CSV table of C-alpha atoms in Angstrom, one decimal:
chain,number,residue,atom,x,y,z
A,1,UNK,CA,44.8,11.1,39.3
A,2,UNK,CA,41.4,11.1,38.0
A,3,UNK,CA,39.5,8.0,37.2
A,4,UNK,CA,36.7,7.8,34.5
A,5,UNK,CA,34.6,5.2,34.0
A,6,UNK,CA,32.6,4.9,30.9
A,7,UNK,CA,28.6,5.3,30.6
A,8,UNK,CA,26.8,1.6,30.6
A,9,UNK,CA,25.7,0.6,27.4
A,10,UNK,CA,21.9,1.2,28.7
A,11,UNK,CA,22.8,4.8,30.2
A,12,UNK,CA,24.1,5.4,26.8
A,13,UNK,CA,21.4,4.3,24.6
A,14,UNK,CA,19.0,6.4,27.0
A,15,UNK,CA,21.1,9.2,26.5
A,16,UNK,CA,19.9,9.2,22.6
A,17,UNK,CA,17.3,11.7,22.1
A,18,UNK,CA,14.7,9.1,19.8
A,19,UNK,CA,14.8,6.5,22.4
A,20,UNK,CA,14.0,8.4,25.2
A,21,UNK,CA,11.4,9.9,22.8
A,22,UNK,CA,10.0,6.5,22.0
A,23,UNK,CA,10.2,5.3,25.7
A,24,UNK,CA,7.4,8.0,26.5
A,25,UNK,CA,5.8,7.9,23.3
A,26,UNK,CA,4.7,4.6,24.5
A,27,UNK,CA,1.9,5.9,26.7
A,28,UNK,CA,1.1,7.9,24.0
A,29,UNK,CA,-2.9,6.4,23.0
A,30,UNK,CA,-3.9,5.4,19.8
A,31,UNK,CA,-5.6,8.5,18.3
A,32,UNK,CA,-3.0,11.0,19.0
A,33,UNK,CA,-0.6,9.1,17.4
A,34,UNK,CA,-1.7,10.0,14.4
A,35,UNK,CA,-1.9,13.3,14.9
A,36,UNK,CA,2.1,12.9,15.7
A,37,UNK,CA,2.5,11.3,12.7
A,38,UNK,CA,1.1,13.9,10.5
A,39,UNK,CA,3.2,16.5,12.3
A,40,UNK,CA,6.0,14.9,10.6
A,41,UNK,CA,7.0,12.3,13.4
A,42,UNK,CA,8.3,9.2,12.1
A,43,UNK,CA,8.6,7.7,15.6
A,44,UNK,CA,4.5,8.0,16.0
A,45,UNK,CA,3.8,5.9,13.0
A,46,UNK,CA,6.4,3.5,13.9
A,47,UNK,CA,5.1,3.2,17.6
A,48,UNK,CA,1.4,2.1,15.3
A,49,UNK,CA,3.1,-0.1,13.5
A,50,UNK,CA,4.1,-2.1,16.3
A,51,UNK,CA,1.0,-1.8,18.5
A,52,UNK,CA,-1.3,-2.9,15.5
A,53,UNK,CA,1.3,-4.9,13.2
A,54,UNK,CA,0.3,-8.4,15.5
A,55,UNK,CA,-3.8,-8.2,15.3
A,56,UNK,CA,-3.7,-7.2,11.9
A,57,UNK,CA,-1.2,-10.1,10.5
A,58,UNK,CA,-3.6,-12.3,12.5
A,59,UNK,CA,-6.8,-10.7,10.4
A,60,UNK,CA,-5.4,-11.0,7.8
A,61,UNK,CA,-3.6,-14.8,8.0
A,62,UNK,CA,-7.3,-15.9,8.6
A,63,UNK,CA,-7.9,-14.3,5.2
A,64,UNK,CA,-5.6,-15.9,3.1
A,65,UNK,CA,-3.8,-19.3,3.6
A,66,UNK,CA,-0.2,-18.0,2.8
A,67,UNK,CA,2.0,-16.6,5.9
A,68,UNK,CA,4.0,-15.0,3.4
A,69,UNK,CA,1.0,-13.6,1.0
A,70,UNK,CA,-0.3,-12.1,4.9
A,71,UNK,CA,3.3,-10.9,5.7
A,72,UNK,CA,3.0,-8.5,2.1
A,73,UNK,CA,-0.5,-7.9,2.9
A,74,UNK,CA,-0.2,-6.7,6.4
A,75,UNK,CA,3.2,-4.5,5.1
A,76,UNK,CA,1.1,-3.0,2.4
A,77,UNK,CA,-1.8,-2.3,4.9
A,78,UNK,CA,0.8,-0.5,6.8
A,79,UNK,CA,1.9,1.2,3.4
A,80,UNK,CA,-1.1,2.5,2.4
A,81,UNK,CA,-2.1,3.7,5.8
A,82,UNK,CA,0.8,5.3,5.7
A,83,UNK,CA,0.1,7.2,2.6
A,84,UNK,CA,-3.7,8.4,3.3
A,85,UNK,CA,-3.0,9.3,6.6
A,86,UNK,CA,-3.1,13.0,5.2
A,87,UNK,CA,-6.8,12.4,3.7
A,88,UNK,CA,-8.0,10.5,6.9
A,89,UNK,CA,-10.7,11.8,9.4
A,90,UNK,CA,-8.8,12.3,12.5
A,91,UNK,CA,-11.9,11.6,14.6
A,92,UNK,CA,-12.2,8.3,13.0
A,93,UNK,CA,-10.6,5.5,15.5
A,94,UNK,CA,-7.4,4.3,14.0
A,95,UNK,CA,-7.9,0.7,14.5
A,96,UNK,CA,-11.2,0.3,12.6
A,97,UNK,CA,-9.5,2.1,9.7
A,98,UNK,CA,-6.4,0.5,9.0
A,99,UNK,CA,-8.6,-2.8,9.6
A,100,UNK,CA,-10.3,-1.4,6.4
A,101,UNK,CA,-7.1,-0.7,4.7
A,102,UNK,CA,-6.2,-4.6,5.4
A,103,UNK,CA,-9.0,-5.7,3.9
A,104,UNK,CA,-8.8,-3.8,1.1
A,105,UNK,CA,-5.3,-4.8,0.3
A,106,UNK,CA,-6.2,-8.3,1.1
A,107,UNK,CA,-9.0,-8.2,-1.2
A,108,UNK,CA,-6.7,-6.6,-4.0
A,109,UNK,CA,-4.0,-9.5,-3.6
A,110,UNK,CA,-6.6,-12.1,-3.4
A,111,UNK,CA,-8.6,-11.0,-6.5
A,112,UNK,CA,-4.5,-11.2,-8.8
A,113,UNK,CA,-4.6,-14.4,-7.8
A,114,UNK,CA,-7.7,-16.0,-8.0
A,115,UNK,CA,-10.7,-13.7,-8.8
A,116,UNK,CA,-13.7,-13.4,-5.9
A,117,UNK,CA,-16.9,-14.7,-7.8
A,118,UNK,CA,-20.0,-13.4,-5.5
A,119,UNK,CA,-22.2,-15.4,-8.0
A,120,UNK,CA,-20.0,-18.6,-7.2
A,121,UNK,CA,-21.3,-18.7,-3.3
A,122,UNK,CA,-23.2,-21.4,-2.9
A,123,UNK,CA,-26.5,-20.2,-1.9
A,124,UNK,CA,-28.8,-21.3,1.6
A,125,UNK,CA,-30.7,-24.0,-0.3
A,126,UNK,CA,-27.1,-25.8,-0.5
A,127,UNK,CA,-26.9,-25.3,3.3
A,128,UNK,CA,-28.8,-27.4,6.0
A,129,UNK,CA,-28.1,-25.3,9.0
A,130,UNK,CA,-31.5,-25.5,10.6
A,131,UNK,CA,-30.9,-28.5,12.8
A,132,UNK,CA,-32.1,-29.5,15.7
A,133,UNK,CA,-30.0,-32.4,16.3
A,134,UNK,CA,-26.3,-32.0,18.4
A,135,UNK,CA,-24.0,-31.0,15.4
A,136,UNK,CA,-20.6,-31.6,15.3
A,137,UNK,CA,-19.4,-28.7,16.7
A,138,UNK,CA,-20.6,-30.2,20.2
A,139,UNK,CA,-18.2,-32.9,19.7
A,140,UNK,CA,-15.3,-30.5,18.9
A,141,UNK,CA,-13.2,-30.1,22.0
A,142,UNK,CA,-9.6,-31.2,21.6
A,143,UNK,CA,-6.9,-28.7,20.3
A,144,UNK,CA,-6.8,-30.6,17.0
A,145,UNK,CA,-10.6,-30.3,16.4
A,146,UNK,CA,-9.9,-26.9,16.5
A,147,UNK,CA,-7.0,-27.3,14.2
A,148,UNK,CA,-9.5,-28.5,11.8
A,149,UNK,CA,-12.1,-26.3,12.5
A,150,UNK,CA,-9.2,-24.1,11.3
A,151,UNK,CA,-8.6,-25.6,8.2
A,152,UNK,CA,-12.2,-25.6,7.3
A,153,UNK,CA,-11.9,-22.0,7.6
A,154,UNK,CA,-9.3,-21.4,5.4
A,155,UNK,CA,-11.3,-23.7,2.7
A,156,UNK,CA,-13.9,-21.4,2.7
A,157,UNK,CA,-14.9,-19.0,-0.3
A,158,UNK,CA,-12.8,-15.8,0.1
A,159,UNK,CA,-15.3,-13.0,1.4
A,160,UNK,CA,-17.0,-16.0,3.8
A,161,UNK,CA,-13.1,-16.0,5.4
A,162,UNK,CA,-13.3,-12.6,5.6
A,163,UNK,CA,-16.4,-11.9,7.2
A,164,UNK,CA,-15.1,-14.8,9.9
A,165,UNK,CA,-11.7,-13.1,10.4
A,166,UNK,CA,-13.7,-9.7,11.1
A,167,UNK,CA,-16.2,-11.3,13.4
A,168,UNK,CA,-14.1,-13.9,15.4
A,169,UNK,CA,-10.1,-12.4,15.3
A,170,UNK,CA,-10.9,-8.7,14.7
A,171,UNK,CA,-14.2,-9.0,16.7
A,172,UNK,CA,-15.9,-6.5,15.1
A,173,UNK,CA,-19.5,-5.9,15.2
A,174,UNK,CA,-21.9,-6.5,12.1
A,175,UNK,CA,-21.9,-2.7,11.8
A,176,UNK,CA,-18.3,-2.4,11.8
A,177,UNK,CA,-17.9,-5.1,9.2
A,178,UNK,CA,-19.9,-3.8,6.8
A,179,UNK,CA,-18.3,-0.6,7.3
A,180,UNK,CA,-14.6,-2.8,6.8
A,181,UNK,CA,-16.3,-4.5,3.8
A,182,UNK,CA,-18.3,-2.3,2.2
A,183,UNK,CA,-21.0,-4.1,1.9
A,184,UNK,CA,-24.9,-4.1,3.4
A,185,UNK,CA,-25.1,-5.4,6.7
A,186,UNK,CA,-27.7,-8.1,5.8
A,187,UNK,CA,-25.1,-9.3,3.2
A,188,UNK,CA,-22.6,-9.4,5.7
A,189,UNK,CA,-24.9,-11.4,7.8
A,190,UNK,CA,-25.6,-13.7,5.2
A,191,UNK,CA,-22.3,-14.3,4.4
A,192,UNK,CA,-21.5,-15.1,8.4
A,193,UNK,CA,-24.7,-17.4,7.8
A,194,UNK,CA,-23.6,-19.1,4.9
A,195,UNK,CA,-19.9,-19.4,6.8
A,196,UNK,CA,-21.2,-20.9,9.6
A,197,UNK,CA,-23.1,-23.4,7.4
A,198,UNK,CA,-20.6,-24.6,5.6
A,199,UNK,CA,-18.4,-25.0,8.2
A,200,UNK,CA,-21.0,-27.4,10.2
A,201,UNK,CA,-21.5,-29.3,6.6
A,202,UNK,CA,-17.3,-29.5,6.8
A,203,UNK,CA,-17.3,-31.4,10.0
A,204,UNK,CA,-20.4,-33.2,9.8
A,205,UNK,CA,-18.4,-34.6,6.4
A,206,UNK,CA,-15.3,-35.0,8.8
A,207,UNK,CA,-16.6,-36.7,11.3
B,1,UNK,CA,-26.2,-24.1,17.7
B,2,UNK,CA,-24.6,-21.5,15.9
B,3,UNK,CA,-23.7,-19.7,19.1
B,4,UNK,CA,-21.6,-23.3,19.9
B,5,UNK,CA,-20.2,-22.2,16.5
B,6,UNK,CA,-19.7,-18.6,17.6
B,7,UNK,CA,-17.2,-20.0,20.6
B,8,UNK,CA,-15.5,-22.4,18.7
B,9,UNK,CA,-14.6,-19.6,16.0
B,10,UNK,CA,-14.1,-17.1,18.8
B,11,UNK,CA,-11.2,-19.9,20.3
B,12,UNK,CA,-9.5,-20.8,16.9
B,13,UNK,CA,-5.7,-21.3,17.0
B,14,UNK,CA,-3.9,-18.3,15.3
B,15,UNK,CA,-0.5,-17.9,14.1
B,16,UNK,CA,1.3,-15.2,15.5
B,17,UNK,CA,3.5,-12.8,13.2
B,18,UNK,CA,7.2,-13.8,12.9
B,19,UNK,CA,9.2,-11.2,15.1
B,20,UNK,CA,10.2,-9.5,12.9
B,21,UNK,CA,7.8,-8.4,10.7
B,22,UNK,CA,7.3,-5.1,12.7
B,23,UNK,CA,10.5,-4.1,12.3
B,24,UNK,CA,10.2,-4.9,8.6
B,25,UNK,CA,7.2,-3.1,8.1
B,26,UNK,CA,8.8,-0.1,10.2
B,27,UNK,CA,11.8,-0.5,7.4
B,28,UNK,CA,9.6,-0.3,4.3
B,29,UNK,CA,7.5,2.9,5.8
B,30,UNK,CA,11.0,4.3,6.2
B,31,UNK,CA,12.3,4.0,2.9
B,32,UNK,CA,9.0,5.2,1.3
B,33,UNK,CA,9.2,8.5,3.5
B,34,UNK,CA,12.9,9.0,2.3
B,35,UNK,CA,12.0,8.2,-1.2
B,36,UNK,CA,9.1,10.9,-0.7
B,37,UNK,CA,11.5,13.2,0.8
B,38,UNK,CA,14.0,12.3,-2.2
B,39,UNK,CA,11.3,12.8,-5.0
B,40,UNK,CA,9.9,15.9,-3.0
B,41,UNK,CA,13.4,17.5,-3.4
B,42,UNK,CA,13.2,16.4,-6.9
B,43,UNK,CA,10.5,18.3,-7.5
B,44,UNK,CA,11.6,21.5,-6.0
B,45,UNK,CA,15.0,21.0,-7.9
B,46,UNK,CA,12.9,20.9,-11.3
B,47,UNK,CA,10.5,23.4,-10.3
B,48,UNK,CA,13.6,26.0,-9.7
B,49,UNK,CA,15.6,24.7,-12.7
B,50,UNK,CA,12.5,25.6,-14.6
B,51,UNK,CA,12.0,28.8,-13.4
B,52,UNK,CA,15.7,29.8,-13.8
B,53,UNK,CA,15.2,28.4,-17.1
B,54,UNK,CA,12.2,31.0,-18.0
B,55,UNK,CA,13.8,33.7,-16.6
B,56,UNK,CA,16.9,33.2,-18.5
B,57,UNK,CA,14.8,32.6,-21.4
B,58,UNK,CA,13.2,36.0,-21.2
B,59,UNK,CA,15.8,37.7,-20.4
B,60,UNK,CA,17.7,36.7,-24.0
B,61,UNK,CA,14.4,36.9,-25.4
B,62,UNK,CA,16.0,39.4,-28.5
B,63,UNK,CA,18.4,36.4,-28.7
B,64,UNK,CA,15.6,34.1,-29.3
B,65,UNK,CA,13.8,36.1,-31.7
B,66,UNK,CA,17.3,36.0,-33.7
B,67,UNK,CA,17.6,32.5,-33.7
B,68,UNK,CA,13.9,31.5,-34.3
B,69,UNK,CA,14.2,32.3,-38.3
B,70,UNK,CA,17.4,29.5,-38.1
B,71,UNK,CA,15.5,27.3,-36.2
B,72,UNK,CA,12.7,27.4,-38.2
B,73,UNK,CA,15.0,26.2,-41.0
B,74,UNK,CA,14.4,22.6,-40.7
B,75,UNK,CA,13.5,20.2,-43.9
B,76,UNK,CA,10.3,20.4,-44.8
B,77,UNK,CA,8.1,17.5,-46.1
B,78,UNK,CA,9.0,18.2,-50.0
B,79,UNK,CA,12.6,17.8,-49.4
B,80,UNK,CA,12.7,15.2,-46.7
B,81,UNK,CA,11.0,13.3,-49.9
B,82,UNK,CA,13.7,14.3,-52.0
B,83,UNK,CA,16.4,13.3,-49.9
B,84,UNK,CA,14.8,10.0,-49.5
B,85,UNK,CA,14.9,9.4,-53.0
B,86,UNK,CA,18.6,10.6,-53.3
B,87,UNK,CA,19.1,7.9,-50.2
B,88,UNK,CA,17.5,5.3,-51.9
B,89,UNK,CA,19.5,6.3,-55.1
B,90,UNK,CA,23.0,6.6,-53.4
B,91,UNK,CA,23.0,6.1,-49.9
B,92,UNK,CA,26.3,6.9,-48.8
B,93,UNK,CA,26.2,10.3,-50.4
B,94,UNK,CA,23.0,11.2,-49.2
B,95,UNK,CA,24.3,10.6,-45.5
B,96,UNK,CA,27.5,12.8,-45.9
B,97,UNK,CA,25.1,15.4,-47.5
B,98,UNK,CA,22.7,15.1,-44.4
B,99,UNK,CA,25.6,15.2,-42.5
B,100,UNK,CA,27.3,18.2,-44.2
B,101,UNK,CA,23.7,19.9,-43.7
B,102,UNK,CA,22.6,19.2,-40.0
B,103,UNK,CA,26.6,20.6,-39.5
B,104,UNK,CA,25.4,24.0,-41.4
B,105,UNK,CA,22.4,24.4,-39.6
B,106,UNK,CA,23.4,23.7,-36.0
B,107,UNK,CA,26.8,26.4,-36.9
B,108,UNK,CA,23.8,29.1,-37.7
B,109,UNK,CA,21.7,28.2,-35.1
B,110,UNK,CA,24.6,28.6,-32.6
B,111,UNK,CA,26.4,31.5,-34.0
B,112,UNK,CA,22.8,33.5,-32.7
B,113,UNK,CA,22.9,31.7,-29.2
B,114,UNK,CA,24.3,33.3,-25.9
B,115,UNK,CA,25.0,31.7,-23.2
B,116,UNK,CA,22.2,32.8,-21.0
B,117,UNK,CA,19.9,31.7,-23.5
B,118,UNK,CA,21.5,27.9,-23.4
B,119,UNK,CA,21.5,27.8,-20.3
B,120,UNK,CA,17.9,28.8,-19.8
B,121,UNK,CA,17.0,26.3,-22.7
B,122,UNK,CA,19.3,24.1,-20.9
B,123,UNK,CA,17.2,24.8,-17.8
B,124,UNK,CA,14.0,24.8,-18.6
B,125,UNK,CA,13.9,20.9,-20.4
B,126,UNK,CA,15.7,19.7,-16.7
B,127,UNK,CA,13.0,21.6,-15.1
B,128,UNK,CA,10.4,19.8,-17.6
B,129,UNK,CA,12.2,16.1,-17.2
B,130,UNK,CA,12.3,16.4,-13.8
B,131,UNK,CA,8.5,17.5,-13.5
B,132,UNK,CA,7.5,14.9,-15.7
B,133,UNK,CA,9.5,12.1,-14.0
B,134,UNK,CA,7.9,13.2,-10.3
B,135,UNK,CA,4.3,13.2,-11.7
B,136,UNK,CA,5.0,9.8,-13.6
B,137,UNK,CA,6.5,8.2,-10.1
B,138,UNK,CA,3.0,9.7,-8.4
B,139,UNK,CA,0.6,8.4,-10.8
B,140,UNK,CA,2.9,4.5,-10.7
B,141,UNK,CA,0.4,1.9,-8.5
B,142,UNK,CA,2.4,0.4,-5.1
B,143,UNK,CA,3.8,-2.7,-5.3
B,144,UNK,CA,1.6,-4.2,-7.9
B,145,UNK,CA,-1.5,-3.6,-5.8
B,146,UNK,CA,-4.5,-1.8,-7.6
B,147,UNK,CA,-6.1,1.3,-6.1
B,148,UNK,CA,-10.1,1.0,-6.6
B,149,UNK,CA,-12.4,3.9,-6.6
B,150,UNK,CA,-14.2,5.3,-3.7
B,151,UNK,CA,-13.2,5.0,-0.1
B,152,UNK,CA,-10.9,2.5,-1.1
B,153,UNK,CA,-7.3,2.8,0.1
């Protein structure tokens, strides 16, 4: 008499043609995923989506003070990558461009709920970075310091949080971020500047 | 100073995404390609219909010519004045007179129509619904976010 024994559940799910797809698609790099995608490959863009999905939820939680308002953001990133992938450049890296597309659709949510007034930033005069003394960053050590480093972040005005996020999470360079933000790199300095400043006025305050 | 600064912003505590938001975002992308596909198949559905619909059209185009005289039989300004005043007079009796009418003129627009040439009427306006529907869904903004000029995506 015969005797068969049924497939494992693993041999099984390996037997499906999209997972053993997926399971090499993995060493697949970036920008010829794409490519894939474009060919009508669902499994391509879903392999981005969870390569990218963790940096650019942290880019874009430093940009907003919401987890949820970042969750929607980071989905609609994905969304409207999604959708301009036929009108992208193909020799344009992938990361740097859905960065964009984050902080585009960051901006856009951002500006429904409370408007982005460049003329409301508080200018360098307001500022007393130039110091020679130890500031209070010197002090800051402990994991809570940080913590309110943090919050000192999040309080500041919305395209200074964005310029931090793209500097210190994405770490982007100054040309990259102006590229992201579409803006002049010396105003993308300046608003680094300006960050910075405030931030050392935040926890001199604090201290 | 500010490069103190730098390292402290560099090490700053970040939340990590809930687990799974990947596979909600994977969900979402899914359901717009489908609703693509859906509206895609939409649109080749209403361009067909409307093609049908033209070909059937001139096909009974004798038809048409037969029927455009009966068509073109509609009130004019004059007596839609008139019958407003006979409305206003007697309303009831205008309305079973309107009635009476619209009764008259579909009979002698349809004693003229063939089937081919309802069906290609008939055709054409789902053609031109569905057309219109797919270009309205195409032009709608995604959810609630605005679309700028430019470069911007």
């Amino acid at each position: 008499m015969e005797v068969r024994t049924s497939p494992s559940p693993l041999a099984l799910k390996l037997s499906r043609p999209s997972i053993v797809y997926s399971i090499r698609a993995v060493n697949i790099p970036d920008d010829e995923l794409p490519r894939r995608a474009l060919r009508d490959d669902p499994a391509a863009f879903n392999l981005l989506i969870q390569r990218h999905t963790p940096p650019v939820y942290r880019i874009v939680r430093r940009m907003c003070s919401d987890r949820a308002e970042a969750e929607a953001i980071t989905q609609e990133a994905f969304l409207r990558a999604w959708e301009s992938l036929p009108r992208s450049k193909s020799e344009r890296p992938f990361r740097p461009w859905l960065i964009q597309i984050a902080v585009n659709a960051a901006r856009d949510a951002l500006k429904k709920s409370r408007p982005l007034d460049f003329a409301d930033l508080p200018g360098d005069e307001a500022l007393q970075i130039a110091s020679a003394e130890p500031g209070p960053e010197e002090q800051l050590e402990s994991s809570e310091a940080l913590a309110r480093l943090a919050e000192a972040v999040q309080a500041l005005p919305a395209p200074y949080r964005m310029a931090v996020a793209l500097r210190y999470e994405a770490e982007m360079s100054y040309e990259e971020m102006a590229q992201a933000l579409q803006l002049p790199l010396n105003t993308v300095r300046t608003h680094l500047h300006r960050a910075k400043g405030i931030l050392r006025q935040t926890l001199e305050r604090d201290r | 100073m500010n490069d103190r600064m730098d390292e402290l912003l560099s090490r700053l505590p970040s939340e990590p995404p809930t687990s799974d938001l990947a596979a909600r975002i994977v969900q979402a992308v899914s359901q717009r390609r489908q609703a693509r596909r859906r509206w895609r198949r939409v649109g080749l559905a209403a361009l067909a219909s409307g093609l049908g619909g033209f070909v059937l059209l001139l096909s009974s185009w004798s038809e048409a010519i037969g029927v455009l005289p009966a068509a073109g039989s509609l009130p004019d300004a004059s007596s839609l004045s008139q019958w407003i005043t006979a409305f206003l007079a007697a309303p009831q009796e205008a309305l079973v007179d309107l009635a009476d009418s619209a009764i008259a003129w579909e009979a002698a627009l349809s004693e003229g129509i063939g089937v081919l040439l309802l069906l290609g009427i008939v055709l054409l306006t789902v053609g031109a619904c569905g057309g219109l529907a797919r270009l309205l869904v195409r032009a709608a903004p995604r959810n609630g976010y605005s679309h700028g000029k430019g470069v911007h995506v």
